[in-house]
mmCIF file with all atom_site columns, C-alpha atoms in Angstrom:
data_model
loop_
_atom_site.group_PDB
_atom_site.id
_atom_site.type_symbol
_atom_site.label_atom_id
_atom_site.label_alt_id
_atom_site.label_comp_id
_atom_site.label_asym_id
_atom_site.label_entity_id
_atom_site.label_seq_id
_atom_site.pdbx_PDB_ins_code
_atom_site.Cartn_x
_atom_site.Cartn_y
_atom_site.Cartn_z
_atom_site.occupancy
_atom_site.B_iso_or_equiv
_atom_site.pdbx_formal_charge
_atom_site.auth_seq_id
_atom_site.auth_comp_id
_atom_site.auth_asym_id
_atom_site.auth_atom_id
_atom_site.pdbx_PDB_model_num
ATOM 1  C CA . UNK A 1 1  ? -0.070 0.020  -0.391  1.00 65.00 ? 1  UNK A CA 1
ATOM 2  C CA . UNK A 1 2  ? 1.183  3.703  -0.590  1.00 57.00 ? 2  UNK A CA 1
ATOM 3  C CA . UNK A 1 3  ? 0.304  6.190  1.322   1.00 55.00 ? 3  UNK A CA 1
ATOM 4  C CA . UNK A 1 4  ? 1.078  8.991  -0.675  1.00 57.00 ? 4  UNK A CA 1
ATOM 5  C CA . UNK A 1 5  ? -1.346 7.383  -3.211  1.00 62.00 ? 5  UNK A CA 1
ATOM 6  C CA . UNK A 1 6  ? -3.882 9.886  -3.285  1.00 61.00 ? 6  UNK A CA 1
ATOM 7  C CA . UNK A 1 7  ? -2.607 12.257 -1.114  1.00 62.00 ? 7  UNK A CA 1
ATOM 8  C CA . UNK A 1 8  ? -2.013 16.214 -2.612  1.00 62.00 ? 8  UNK A CA 1
ATOM 9  C CA . UNK A 1 9  ? 1.711  17.495 -2.741  1.00 58.00 ? 9  UNK A CA 1
ATOM 10 C CA . UNK A 1 10 ? 2.337  20.135 0.301   1.00 58.00 ? 10 UNK A CA 1
ATOM 11 C CA . UNK A 1 11 ? 5.707  21.868 1.380   1.00 58.00 ? 11 UNK A CA 1
ATOM 12 C CA . UNK A 1 12 ? 4.135  20.746 4.893   1.00 61.00 ? 12 UNK A CA 1
ATOM 13 C CA . UNK A 1 13 ? 4.187  17.023 4.056   1.00 64.00 ? 13 UNK A CA 1
ATOM 14 C CA . UNK A 1 14 ? 6.929  14.914 3.629   1.00 75.00 ? 14 UNK A CA 1
ATOM 15 C CA . UNK A 1 15 ? 9.374  15.310 0.593   1.00 82.00 ? 15 UNK A CA 1
ATOM 16 C CA . UNK A 1 16 ? 8.720  12.645 -2.419  1.00 83.00 ? 16 UNK A CA 1
ATOM 17 C CA . UNK A 1 17 ? 12.020 11.759 -3.464  1.00 90.00 ? 17 UNK A CA 1
ATOM 18 C CA . UNK A 1 18 ? 15.552 13.203 -2.783  1.00 95.00 ? 18 UNK A CA 1
ATOM 19 C CA . UNK A 1 19 ? 17.876 14.030 -5.176  1.00 96.00 ? 19 UNK A CA 1
ATOM 20 C CA . UNK A 1 20 ? 22.048 13.736 -5.632  1.00 97.00 ? 20 UNK A CA 1
ATOM 21 C CA . UNK A 1 21 ? 22.994 17.611 -5.855  1.00 98.00 ? 21 UNK A CA 1
ATOM 22 C CA . UNK A 1 22 ? 25.786 18.455 -8.055  1.00 97.00 ? 22 UNK A CA 1
ATOM 23 C CA . UNK A 1 23 ? 26.683 22.267 -6.991  1.00 98.00 ? 23 UNK A CA 1
ATOM 24 C CA . UNK A 1 24 ? 27.066 23.843 -10.614 1.00 98.00 ? 24 UNK A CA 1
ATOM 25 C CA . UNK A 1 25 ? 27.448 27.970 -11.001 1.00 98.00 ? 25 UNK A CA 1
ATOM 26 C CA . UNK A 1 26 ? 24.606 28.024 -13.930 1.00 98.00 ? 26 UNK A CA 1
ATOM 27 C CA . UNK A 1 27 ? 23.057 25.362 -13.738 1.00 97.00 ? 27 UNK A CA 1
ATOM 28 C CA . UNK A 1 28 ? 19.632 25.427 -11.524 1.00 97.00 ? 28 UNK A CA 1
ATOM 29 C CA . UNK A 1 29 ? 18.217 22.067 -10.215 1.00 97.00 ? 29 UNK A CA 1
ATOM 30 C CA . UNK A 1 30 ? 16.379 20.151 -12.051 1.00 95.00 ? 30 UNK A CA 1
ATOM 31 C CA . UNK A 1 31 ? 12.712 20.268 -8.862  1.00 93.00 ? 31 UNK A CA 1
ATOM 32 C CA . UNK A 1 32 ? 12.819 23.463 -6.695  1.00 93.00 ? 32 UNK A CA 1
ATOM 33 C CA . UNK A 1 33 ? 13.269 21.717 -3.276  1.00 94.00 ? 33 UNK A CA 1
ATOM 34 C CA . UNK A 1 34 ? 11.398 22.880 -0.609  1.00 93.00 ? 34 UNK A CA 1
ATOM 35 C CA . UNK A 1 35 ? 14.676 21.878 1.320   1.00 93.00 ? 35 UNK A CA 1
ATOM 36 C CA . UNK A 1 36 ? 18.415 20.700 1.185   1.00 96.00 ? 36 UNK A CA 1
ATOM 37 C CA . UNK A 1 37 ? 20.500 17.888 2.924   1.00 96.00 ? 37 UNK A CA 1
ATOM 38 C CA . UNK A 1 38 ? 24.301 17.867 3.912   1.00 97.00 ? 38 UNK A CA 1
ATOM 39 C CA . UNK A 1 39 ? 26.329 14.326 4.714   1.00 98.00 ? 39 UNK A CA 1
ATOM 40 C CA . UNK A 1 40 ? 29.033 16.362 5.190   1.00 98.00 ? 40 UNK A CA 1
ATOM 41 C CA . UNK A 1 41 ? 28.600 19.760 6.960   1.00 97.00 ? 41 UNK A CA 1
ATOM 42 C CA . UNK A 1 42 ? 30.898 23.008 5.906   1.00 98.00 ? 42 UNK A CA 1
ATOM 43 C CA . UNK A 1 43 ? 29.501 25.809 3.671   1.00 98.00 ? 43 UNK A CA 1
ATOM 44 C CA . UNK A 1 44 ? 26.974 25.768 0.884   1.00 98.00 ? 44 UNK A CA 1
ATOM 45 C CA . UNK A 1 45 ? 26.414 28.465 -1.341  1.00 98.00 ? 45 UNK A CA 1
ATOM 46 C CA . UNK A 1 46 ? 23.042 28.375 -2.404  1.00 98.00 ? 46 UNK A CA 1
ATOM 47 C CA . UNK A 1 47 ? 20.156 30.601 -4.788  1.00 98.00 ? 47 UNK A CA 1
ATOM 48 C CA . UNK A 1 48 ? 16.798 30.843 -3.253  1.00 97.00 ? 48 UNK A CA 1
ATOM 49 C CA . UNK A 1 49 ? 14.063 30.628 -4.549  1.00 94.00 ? 49 UNK A CA 1
ATOM 50 C CA . UNK A 1 50 ? 13.230 34.422 -4.062  1.00 96.00 ? 50 UNK A CA 1
ATOM 51 C CA . UNK A 1 51 ? 16.992 34.804 -6.461  1.00 97.00 ? 51 UNK A CA 1
ATOM 52 C CA . UNK A 1 52 ? 19.074 35.125 -3.471  1.00 98.00 ? 52 UNK A CA 1
ATOM 53 C CA . UNK A 1 53 ? 22.585 34.079 -3.033  1.00 98.00 ? 53 UNK A CA 1
ATOM 54 C CA . UNK A 1 54 ? 22.942 32.734 0.444   1.00 98.00 ? 54 UNK A CA 1
ATOM 55 C CA . UNK A 1 55 ? 25.982 31.029 1.635   1.00 98.00 ? 55 UNK A CA 1
ATOM 56 C CA . UNK A 1 56 ? 25.353 29.286 5.204   1.00 97.00 ? 56 UNK A CA 1
ATOM 57 C CA . UNK A 1 57 ? 27.797 27.141 7.197   1.00 98.00 ? 57 UNK A CA 1
ATOM 58 C CA . UNK A 1 58 ? 25.773 23.611 7.895   1.00 97.00 ? 58 UNK A CA 1
ATOM 59 C CA . UNK A 1 59 ? 26.591 20.990 10.230  1.00 97.00 ? 59 UNK A CA 1
ATOM 60 C CA . UNK A 1 60 ? 27.098 17.166 9.261   1.00 98.00 ? 60 UNK A CA 1
ATOM 61 C CA . UNK A 1 61 ? 23.446 15.936 8.804   1.00 98.00 ? 61 UNK A CA 1
ATOM 62 C CA . UNK A 1 62 ? 21.784 19.203 8.485   1.00 96.00 ? 62 UNK A CA 1
ATOM 63 C CA . UNK A 1 63 ? 18.375 19.837 6.618   1.00 95.00 ? 63 UNK A CA 1
ATOM 64 C CA . UNK A 1 64 ? 18.701 23.385 5.281   1.00 95.00 ? 64 UNK A CA 1
ATOM 65 C CA . UNK A 1 65 ? 14.717 24.284 5.122   1.00 92.00 ? 65 UNK A CA 1
ATOM 66 C CA . UNK A 1 66 ? 14.424 27.068 2.397   1.00 94.00 ? 66 UNK A CA 1
ATOM 67 C CA . UNK A 1 67 ? 13.316 26.602 -0.985  1.00 94.00 ? 67 UNK A CA 1
ATOM 68 C CA . UNK A 1 68 ? 16.747 26.538 -3.234  1.00 97.00 ? 68 UNK A CA 1
ATOM 69 C CA . UNK A 1 69 ? 16.949 26.999 -6.320  1.00 97.00 ? 69 UNK A CA 1
ATOM 70 C CA . UNK A 1 70 ? 20.583 26.257 -7.149  1.00 98.00 ? 70 UNK A CA 1
ATOM 71 C CA . UNK A 1 71 ? 23.733 25.020 -5.461  1.00 98.00 ? 71 UNK A CA 1
ATOM 72 C CA . UNK A 1 72 ? 26.389 26.975 -6.400  1.00 98.00 ? 72 UNK A CA 1
ATOM 73 C CA . UNK A 1 73 ? 30.160 25.348 -6.856  1.00 98.00 ? 73 UNK A CA 1
ATOM 74 C CA . UNK A 1 74 ? 31.746 28.078 -6.059  1.00 98.00 ? 74 UNK A CA 1
ATOM 75 C CA . UNK A 1 75 ? 32.288 28.703 -2.036  1.00 98.00 ? 75 UNK A CA 1
ATOM 76 C CA . UNK A 1 76 ? 30.240 25.491 -1.419  1.00 98.00 ? 76 UNK A CA 1
ATOM 77 C CA . UNK A 1 77 ? 32.690 22.440 0.897   1.00 98.00 ? 77 UNK A CA 1
ATOM 78 C CA . UNK A 1 78 ? 29.541 20.937 1.920   1.00 98.00 ? 78 UNK A CA 1
ATOM 79 C CA . UNK A 1 79 ? 29.051 17.491 0.460   1.00 98.00 ? 79 UNK A CA 1
ATOM 80 C CA . UNK A 1 80 ? 26.393 14.994 0.091   1.00 98.00 ? 80 UNK A CA 1
ATOM 81 C CA . UNK A 1 81 ? 24.126 17.038 -0.880  1.00 98.00 ? 81 UNK A CA 1
ATOM 82 C CA . UNK A 1 82 ? 20.993 15.717 -1.610  1.00 98.00 ? 82 UNK A CA 1
ATOM 83 C CA . UNK A 1 83 ? 17.565 18.329 -2.727  1.00 96.00 ? 83 UNK A CA 1
ATOM 84 C CA . UNK A 1 84 ? 14.398 17.516 -0.403  1.00 93.00 ? 84 UNK A CA 1
ATOM 85 C CA . UNK A 1 85 ? 11.739 17.582 -3.573  1.00 92.00 ? 85 UNK A CA 1
ATOM 86 C CA . UNK A 1 86 ? 8.011  16.967 -4.127  1.00 86.00 ? 86 UNK A CA 1
ATOM 87 C CA . UNK A 1 87 ? 7.905  15.223 -7.306  1.00 78.00 ? 87 UNK A CA 1
#
């Protein structure tokens, strides 16, 4: 049984998929991510859905709950980055 089958996608609910992220200074994520997960902490440079570039320090196994359209390569030292998406 799939508990997500008849459920409407919501920013209040869980993500429906998680995608590995390859940071890029020129390419947006294939889907807007309501949150980003990082396995190994460091600095992460993101472009938010509001179009702002932000630099954030994150710890190991962190979830950054902000809409993200791009993870920049320049300045990003965190690794194991994943986009939590609603697909």
